[in-house]
PDB file of C-alpha atoms in Angstrom:
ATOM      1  CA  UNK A   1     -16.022   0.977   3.232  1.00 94.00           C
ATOM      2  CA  UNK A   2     -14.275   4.370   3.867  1.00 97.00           C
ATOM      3  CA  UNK A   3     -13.710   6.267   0.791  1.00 97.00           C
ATOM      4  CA  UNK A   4     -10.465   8.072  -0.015  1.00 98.00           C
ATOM      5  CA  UNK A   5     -10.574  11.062  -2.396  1.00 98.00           C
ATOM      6  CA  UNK A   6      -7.495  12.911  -3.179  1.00 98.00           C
ATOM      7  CA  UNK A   7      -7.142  16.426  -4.904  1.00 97.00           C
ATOM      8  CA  UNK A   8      -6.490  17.419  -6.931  1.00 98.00           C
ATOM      9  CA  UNK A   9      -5.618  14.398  -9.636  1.00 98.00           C
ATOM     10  CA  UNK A  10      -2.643  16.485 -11.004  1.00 98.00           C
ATOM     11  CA  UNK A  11      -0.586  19.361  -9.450  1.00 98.00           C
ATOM     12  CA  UNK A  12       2.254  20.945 -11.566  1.00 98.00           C
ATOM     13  CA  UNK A  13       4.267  22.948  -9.162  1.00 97.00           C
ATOM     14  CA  UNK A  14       8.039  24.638 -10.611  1.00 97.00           C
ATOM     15  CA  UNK A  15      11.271  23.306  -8.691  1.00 96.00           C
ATOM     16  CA  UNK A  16      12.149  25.287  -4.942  1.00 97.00           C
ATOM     17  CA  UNK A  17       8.077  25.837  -4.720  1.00 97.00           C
ATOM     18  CA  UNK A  18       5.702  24.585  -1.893  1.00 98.00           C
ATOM     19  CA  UNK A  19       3.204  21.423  -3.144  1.00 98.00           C
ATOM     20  CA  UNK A  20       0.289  21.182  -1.260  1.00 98.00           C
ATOM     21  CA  UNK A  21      -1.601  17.596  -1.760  1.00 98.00           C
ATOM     22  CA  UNK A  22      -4.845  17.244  -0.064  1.00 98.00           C
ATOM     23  CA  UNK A  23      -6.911  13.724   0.964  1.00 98.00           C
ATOM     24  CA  UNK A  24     -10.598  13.277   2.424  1.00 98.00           C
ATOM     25  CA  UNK A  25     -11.848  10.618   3.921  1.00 98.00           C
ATOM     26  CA  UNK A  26     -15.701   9.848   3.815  1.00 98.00           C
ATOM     27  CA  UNK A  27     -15.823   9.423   7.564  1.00 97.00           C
ATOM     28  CA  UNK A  28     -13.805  10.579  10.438  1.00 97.00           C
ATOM     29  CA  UNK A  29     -10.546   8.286  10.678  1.00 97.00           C
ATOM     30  CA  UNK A  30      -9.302   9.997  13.572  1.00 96.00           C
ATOM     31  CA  UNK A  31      -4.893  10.311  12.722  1.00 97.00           C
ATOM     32  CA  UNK A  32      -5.422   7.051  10.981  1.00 97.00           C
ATOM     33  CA  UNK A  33      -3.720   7.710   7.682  1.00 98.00           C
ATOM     34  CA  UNK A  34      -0.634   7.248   6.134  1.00 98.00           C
ATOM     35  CA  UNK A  35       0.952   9.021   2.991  1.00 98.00           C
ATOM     36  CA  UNK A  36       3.467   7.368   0.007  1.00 98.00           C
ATOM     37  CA  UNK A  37       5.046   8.611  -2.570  1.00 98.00           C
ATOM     38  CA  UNK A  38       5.272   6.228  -6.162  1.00 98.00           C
ATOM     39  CA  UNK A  39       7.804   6.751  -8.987  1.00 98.00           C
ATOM     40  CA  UNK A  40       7.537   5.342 -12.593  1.00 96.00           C
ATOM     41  CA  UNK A  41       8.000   1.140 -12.488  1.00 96.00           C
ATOM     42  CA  UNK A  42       8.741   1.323  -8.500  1.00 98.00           C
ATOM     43  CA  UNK A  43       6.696   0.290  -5.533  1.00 98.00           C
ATOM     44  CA  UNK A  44       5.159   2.661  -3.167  1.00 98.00           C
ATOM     45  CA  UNK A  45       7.362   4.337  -0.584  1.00 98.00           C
ATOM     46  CA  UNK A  46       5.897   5.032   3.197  1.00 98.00           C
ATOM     47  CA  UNK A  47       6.559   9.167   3.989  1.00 98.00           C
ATOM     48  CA  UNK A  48       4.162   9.605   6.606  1.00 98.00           C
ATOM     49  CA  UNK A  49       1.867   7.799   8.988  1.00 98.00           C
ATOM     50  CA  UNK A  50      -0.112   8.769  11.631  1.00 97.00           C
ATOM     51  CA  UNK A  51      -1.125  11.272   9.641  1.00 98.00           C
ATOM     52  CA  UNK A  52       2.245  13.658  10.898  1.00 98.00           C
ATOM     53  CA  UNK A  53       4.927  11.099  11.295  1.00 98.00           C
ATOM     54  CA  UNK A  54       7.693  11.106   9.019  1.00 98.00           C
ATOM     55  CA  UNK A  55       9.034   7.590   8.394  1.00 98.00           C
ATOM     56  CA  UNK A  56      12.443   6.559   8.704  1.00 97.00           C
ATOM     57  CA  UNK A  57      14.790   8.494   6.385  1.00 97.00           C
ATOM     58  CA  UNK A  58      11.892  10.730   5.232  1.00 98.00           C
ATOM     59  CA  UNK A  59      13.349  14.467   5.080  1.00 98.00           C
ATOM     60  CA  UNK A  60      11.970  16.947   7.002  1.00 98.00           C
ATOM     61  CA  UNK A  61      10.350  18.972   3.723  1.00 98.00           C
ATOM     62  CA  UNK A  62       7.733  16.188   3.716  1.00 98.00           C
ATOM     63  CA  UNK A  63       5.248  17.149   6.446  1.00 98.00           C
ATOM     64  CA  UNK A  64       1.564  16.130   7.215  1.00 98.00           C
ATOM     65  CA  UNK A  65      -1.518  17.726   8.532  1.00 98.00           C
ATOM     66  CA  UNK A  66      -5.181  17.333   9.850  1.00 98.00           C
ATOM     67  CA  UNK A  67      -7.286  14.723  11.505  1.00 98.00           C
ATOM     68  CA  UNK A  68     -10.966  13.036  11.295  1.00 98.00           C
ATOM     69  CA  UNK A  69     -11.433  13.957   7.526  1.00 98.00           C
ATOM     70  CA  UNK A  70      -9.432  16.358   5.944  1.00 98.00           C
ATOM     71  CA  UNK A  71      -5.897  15.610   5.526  1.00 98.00           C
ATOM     72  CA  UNK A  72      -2.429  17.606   4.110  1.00 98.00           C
ATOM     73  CA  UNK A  73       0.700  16.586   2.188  1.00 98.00           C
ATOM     74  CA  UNK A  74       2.809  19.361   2.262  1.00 98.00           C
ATOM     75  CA  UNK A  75       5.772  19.605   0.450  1.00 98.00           C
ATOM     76  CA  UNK A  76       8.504  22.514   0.784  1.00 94.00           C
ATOM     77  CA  UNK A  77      10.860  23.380  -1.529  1.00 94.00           C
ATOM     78  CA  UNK A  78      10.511  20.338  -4.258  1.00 97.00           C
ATOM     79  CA  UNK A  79      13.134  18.830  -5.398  1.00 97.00           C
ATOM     80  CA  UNK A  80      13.567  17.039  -8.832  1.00 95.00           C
ATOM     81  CA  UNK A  81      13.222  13.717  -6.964  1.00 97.00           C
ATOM     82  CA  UNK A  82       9.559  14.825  -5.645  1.00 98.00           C
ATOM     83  CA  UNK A  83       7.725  14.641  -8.828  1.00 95.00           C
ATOM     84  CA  UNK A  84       5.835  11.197  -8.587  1.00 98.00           C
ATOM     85  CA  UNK A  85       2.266   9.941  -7.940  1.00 98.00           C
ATOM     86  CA  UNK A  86       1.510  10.445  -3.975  1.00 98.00           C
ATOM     87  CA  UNK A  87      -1.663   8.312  -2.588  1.00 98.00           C
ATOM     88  CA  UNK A  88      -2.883   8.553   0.810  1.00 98.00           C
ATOM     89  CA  UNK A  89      -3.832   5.397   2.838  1.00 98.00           C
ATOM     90  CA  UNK A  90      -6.554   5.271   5.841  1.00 98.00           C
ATOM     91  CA  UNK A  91      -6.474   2.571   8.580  1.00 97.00           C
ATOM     92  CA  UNK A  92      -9.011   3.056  10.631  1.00 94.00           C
ATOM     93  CA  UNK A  93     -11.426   0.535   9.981  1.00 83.00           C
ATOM     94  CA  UNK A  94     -11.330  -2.787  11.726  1.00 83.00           C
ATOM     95  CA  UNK A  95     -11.997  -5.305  10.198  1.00 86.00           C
ATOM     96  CA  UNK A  96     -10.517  -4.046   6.856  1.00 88.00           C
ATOM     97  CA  UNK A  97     -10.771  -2.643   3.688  1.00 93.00           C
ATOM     98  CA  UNK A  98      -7.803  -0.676   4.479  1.00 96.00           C
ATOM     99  CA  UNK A  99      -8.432   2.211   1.295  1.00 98.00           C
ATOM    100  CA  UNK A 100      -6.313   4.170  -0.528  1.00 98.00           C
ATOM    101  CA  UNK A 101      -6.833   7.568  -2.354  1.00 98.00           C
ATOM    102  CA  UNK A 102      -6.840   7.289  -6.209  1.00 98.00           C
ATOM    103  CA  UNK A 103      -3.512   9.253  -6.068  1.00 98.00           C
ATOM    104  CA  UNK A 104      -2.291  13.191  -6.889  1.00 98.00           C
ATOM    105  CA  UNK A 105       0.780  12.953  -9.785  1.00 98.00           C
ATOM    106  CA  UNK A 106       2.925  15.964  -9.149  1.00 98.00           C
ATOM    107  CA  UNK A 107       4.323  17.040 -12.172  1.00 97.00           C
ATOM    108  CA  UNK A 108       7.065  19.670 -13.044  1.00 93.00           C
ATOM    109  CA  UNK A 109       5.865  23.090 -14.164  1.00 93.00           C
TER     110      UNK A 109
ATOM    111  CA  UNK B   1      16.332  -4.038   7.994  1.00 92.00           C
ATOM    112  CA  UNK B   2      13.610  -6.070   6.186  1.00 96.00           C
ATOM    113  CA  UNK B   3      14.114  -6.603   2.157  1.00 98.00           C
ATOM    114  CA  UNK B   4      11.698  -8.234   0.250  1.00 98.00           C
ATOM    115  CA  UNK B   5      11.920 -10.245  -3.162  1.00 98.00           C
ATOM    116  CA  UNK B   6       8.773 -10.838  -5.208  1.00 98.00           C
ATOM    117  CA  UNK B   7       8.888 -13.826  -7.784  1.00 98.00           C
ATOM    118  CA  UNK B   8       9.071 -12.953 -11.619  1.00 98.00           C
ATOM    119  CA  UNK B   9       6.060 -11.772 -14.076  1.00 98.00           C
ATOM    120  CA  UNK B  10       2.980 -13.911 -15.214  1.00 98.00           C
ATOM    121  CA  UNK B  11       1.036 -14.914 -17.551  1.00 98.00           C
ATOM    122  CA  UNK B  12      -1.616 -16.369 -17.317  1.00 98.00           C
ATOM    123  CA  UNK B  13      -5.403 -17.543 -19.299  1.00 98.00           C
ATOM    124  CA  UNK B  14      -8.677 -16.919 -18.255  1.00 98.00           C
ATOM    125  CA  UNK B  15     -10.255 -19.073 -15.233  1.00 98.00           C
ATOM    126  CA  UNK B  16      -6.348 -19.699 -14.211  1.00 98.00           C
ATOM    127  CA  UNK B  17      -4.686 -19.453 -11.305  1.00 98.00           C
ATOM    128  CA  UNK B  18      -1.749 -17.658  -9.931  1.00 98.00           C
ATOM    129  CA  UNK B  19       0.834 -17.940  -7.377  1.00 98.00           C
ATOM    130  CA  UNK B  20       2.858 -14.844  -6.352  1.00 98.00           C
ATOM    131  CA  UNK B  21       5.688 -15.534  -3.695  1.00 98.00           C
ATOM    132  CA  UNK B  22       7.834 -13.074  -1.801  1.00 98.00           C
ATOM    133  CA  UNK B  23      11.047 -13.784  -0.297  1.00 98.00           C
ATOM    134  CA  UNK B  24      11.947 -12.315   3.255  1.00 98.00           C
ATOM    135  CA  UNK B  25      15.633 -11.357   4.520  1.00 97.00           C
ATOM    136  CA  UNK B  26      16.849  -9.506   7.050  1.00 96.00           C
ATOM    137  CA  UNK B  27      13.873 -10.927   9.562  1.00 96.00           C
ATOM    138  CA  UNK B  28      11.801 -13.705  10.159  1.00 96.00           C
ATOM    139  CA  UNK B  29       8.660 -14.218   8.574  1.00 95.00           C
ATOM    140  CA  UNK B  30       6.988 -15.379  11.805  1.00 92.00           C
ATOM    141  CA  UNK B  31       7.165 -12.251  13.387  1.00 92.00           C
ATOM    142  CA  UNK B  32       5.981 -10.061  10.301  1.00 95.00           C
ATOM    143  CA  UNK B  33       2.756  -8.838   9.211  1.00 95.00           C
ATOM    144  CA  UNK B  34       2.514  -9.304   5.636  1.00 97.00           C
ATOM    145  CA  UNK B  35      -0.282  -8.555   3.269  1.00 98.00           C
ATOM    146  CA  UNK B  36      -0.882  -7.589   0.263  1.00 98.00           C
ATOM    147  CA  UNK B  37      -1.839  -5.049  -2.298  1.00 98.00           C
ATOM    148  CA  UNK B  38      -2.409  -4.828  -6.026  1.00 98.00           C
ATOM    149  CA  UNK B  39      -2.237  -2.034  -8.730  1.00 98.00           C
ATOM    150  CA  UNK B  40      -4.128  -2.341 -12.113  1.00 98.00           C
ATOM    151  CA  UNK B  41      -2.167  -0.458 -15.424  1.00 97.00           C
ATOM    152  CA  UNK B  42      -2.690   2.895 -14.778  1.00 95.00           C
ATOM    153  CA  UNK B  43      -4.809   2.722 -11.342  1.00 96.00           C
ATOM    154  CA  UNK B  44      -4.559   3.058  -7.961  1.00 97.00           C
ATOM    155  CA  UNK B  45      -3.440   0.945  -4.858  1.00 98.00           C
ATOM    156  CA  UNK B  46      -5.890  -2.001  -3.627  1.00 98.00           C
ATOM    157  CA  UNK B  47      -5.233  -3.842   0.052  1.00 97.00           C
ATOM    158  CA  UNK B  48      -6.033  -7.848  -0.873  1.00 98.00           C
ATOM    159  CA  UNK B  49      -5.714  -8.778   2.344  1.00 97.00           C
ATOM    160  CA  UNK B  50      -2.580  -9.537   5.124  1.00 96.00           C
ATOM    161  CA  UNK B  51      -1.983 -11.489   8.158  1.00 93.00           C
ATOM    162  CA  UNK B  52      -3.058 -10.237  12.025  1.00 87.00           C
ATOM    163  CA  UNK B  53      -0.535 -10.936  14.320  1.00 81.00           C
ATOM    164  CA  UNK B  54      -2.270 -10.648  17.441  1.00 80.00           C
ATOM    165  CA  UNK B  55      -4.648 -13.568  16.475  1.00 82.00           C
ATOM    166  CA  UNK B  56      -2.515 -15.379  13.973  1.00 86.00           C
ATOM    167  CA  UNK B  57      -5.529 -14.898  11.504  1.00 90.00           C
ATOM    168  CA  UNK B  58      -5.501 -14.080   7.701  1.00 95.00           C
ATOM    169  CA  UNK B  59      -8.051 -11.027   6.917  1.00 94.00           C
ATOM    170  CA  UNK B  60      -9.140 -10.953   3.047  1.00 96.00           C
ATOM    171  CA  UNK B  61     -10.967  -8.109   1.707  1.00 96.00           C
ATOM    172  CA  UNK B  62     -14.177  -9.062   1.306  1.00 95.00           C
ATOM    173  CA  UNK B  63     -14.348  -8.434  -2.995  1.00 96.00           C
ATOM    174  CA  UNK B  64     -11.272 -11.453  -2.954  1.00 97.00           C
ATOM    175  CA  UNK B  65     -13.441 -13.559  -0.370  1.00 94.00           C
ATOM    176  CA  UNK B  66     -13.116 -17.140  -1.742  1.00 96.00           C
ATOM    177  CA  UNK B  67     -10.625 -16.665  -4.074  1.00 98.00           C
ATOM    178  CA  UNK B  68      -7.173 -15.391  -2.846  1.00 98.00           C
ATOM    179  CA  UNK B  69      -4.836 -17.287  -0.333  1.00 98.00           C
ATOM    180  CA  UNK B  70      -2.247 -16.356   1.334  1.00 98.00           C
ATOM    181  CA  UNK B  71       0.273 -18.686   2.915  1.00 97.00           C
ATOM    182  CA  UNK B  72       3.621 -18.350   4.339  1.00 96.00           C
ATOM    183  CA  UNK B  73       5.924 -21.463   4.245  1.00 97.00           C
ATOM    184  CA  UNK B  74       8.201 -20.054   7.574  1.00 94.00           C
ATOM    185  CA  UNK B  75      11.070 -22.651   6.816  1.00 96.00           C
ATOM    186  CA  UNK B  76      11.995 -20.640   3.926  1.00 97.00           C
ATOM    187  CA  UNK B  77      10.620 -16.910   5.152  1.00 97.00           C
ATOM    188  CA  UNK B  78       8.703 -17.032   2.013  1.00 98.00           C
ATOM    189  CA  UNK B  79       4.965 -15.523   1.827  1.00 98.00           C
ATOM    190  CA  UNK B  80       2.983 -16.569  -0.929  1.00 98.00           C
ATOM    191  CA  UNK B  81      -0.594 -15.098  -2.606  1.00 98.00           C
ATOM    192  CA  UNK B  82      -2.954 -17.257  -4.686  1.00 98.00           C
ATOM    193  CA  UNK B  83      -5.539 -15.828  -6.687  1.00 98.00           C
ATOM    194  CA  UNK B  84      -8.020 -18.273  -8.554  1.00 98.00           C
ATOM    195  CA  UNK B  85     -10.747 -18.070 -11.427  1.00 98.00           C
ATOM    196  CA  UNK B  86      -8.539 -15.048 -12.837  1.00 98.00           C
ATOM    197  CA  UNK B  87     -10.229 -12.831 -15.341  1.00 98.00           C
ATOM    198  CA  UNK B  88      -8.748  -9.980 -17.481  1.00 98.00           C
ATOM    199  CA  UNK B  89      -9.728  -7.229 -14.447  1.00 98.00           C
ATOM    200  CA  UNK B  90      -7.237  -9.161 -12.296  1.00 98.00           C
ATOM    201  CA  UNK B  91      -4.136  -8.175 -14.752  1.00 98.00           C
ATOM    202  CA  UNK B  92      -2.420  -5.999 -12.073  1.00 98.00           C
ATOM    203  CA  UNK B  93       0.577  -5.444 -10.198  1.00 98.00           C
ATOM    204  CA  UNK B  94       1.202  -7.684  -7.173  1.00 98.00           C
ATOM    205  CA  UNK B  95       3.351  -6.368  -4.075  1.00 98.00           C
ATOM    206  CA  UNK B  96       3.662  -8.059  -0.920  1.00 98.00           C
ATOM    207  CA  UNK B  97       4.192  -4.886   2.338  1.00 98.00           C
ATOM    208  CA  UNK B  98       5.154  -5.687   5.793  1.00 98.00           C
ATOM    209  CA  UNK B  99       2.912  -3.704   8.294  1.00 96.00           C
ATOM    210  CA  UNK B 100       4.272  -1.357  10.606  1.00 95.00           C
ATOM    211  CA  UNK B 101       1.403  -1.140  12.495  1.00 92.00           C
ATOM    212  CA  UNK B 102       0.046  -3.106  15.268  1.00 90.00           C
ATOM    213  CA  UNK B 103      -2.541  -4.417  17.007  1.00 88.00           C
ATOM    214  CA  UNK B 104      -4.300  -3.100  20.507  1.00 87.00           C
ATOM    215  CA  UNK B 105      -7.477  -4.520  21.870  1.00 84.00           C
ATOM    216  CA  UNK B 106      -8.538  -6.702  19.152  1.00 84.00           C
ATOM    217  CA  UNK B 107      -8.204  -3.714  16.419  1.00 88.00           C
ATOM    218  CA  UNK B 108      -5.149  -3.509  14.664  1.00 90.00           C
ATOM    219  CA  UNK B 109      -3.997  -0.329  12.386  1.00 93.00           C
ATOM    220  CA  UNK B 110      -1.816  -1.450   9.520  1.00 95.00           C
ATOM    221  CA  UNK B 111       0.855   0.853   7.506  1.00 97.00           C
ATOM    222  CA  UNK B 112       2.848  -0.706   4.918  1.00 98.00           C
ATOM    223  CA  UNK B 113       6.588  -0.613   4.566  1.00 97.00           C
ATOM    224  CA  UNK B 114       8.626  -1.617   2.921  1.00 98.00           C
ATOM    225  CA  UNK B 115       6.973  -3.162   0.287  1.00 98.00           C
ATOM    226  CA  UNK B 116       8.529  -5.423  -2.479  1.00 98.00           C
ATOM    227  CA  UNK B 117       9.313  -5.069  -6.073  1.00 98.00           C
ATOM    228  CA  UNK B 118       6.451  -5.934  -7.267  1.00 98.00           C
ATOM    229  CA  UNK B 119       5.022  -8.928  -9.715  1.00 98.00           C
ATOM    230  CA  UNK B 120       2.910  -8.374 -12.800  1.00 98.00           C
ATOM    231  CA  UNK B 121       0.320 -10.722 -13.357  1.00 98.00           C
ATOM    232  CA  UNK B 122      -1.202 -10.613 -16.947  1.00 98.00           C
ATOM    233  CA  UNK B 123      -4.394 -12.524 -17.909  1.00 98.00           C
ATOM    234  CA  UNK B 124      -5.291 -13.122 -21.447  1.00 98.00           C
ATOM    235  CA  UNK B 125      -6.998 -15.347 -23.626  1.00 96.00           C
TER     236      UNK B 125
END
């Protein structure tokens, strides 16, 4: 089973900064790996997959990064809507697990 | 574009079973990938297990082996997940996710979205 480790487990970032979310796989998924974002009492939300491509209706300050292990969430400019848990997703694996990250929260600063 | 709507909260005793459904609109079940994922209080995301469209199989994650099904009943677009011989780890949420994904050369790469509302399953004596 790949493992998923996301850092760090809490980021507090001020409103109008960059966040910068990072996720490591323990073996080389190639661009297998997807990014959501999580709010309080909601289901996860696809932003990225592919590691780089924004999904439908994502804006354009959510961008991705890296391949094989080492992975980015960047962030420009948050807005008060960005602060939420983000977990990162690989699918590279076949047959399955598919594994997720235990999750960065981005809080307000 | 695809909506789905999970059945309403659980509860459940030890050794019970559970059956979590989730209603499809705005496409047809038959040509959908669902699976499914659960999230303890507090925790992370876990993938139970979702259906592979290229060979009309149901994968399970191997830790659910032999005790989660998952059925779809396509006259009503309606998925369902079973989970038997519950214990007090399996309190969770439930949330069914269509893959965006697909499936080339007998691998298939699975993304989830959307996902539905989710349904919390509590187990307690």
């Amino acid at each position: 089973e790949i493992v998923m480790t996301q850092s760090p487990a809490t980021l507090s970032v001020s409103p109008g900064e960059r966040a910068t979310l990072s996720c490591r796989a323990s073996q080389s998924i190639s661009s297998n790996l997807a990014w959501y974002q999580q709010k309080p009492g909601q289901a996860p939300r696809l932003l990225l997959f592919g590691a780089t491509t924004r999904a439908t209706g994502i804006p354009a300050r959510f961008s991705g990064s890296g391949s094989g292990t080492e992975f980015t969430l960047t962030i420009s400019s948050l807005q008060s809507e960005d602060f939420a848990v983000y977990y990162c997703q690989q699918y590279s694996n076949w047959p399955p697990p598919y594994t997720f990250g235990q999750g960065t929260k981005l809080e307000i600063k | 574009q695809v909506q789905l709507v999970q059945s309403g909260a659980e509860v459940k005793k030890p050794g019970a079973s559970v059956k979590v459904s989730c209603k499809v609109s705005g496409y047809i079940l038959t040509e959908l990938s669902m699976h499914w994922v659960r999230q303890a209080p507090g925790k992370g995301l876990e993938w139970m297990g979702g259906f592979d469209l290229e060979d009309g199989e149901t994968i399970y994650a191997q830790k659910f082996q032999g005790r989660v099904t998952m059925t779809e009943d396509t006259s009503t677009d309606t998925a369902y997940m079973e989970l038997s011989s519950l214990r007090s780890e399996d309190t969770a949420v439930y949330y069914c996710a269509v893959s965006q994904g697909y499936c080339s050369g007998g691998t298939c790469y699975d993304w989830f979205d959307p996902w539905g509302q989710g349904t919390l399953v509590t187990v307690s004596s």
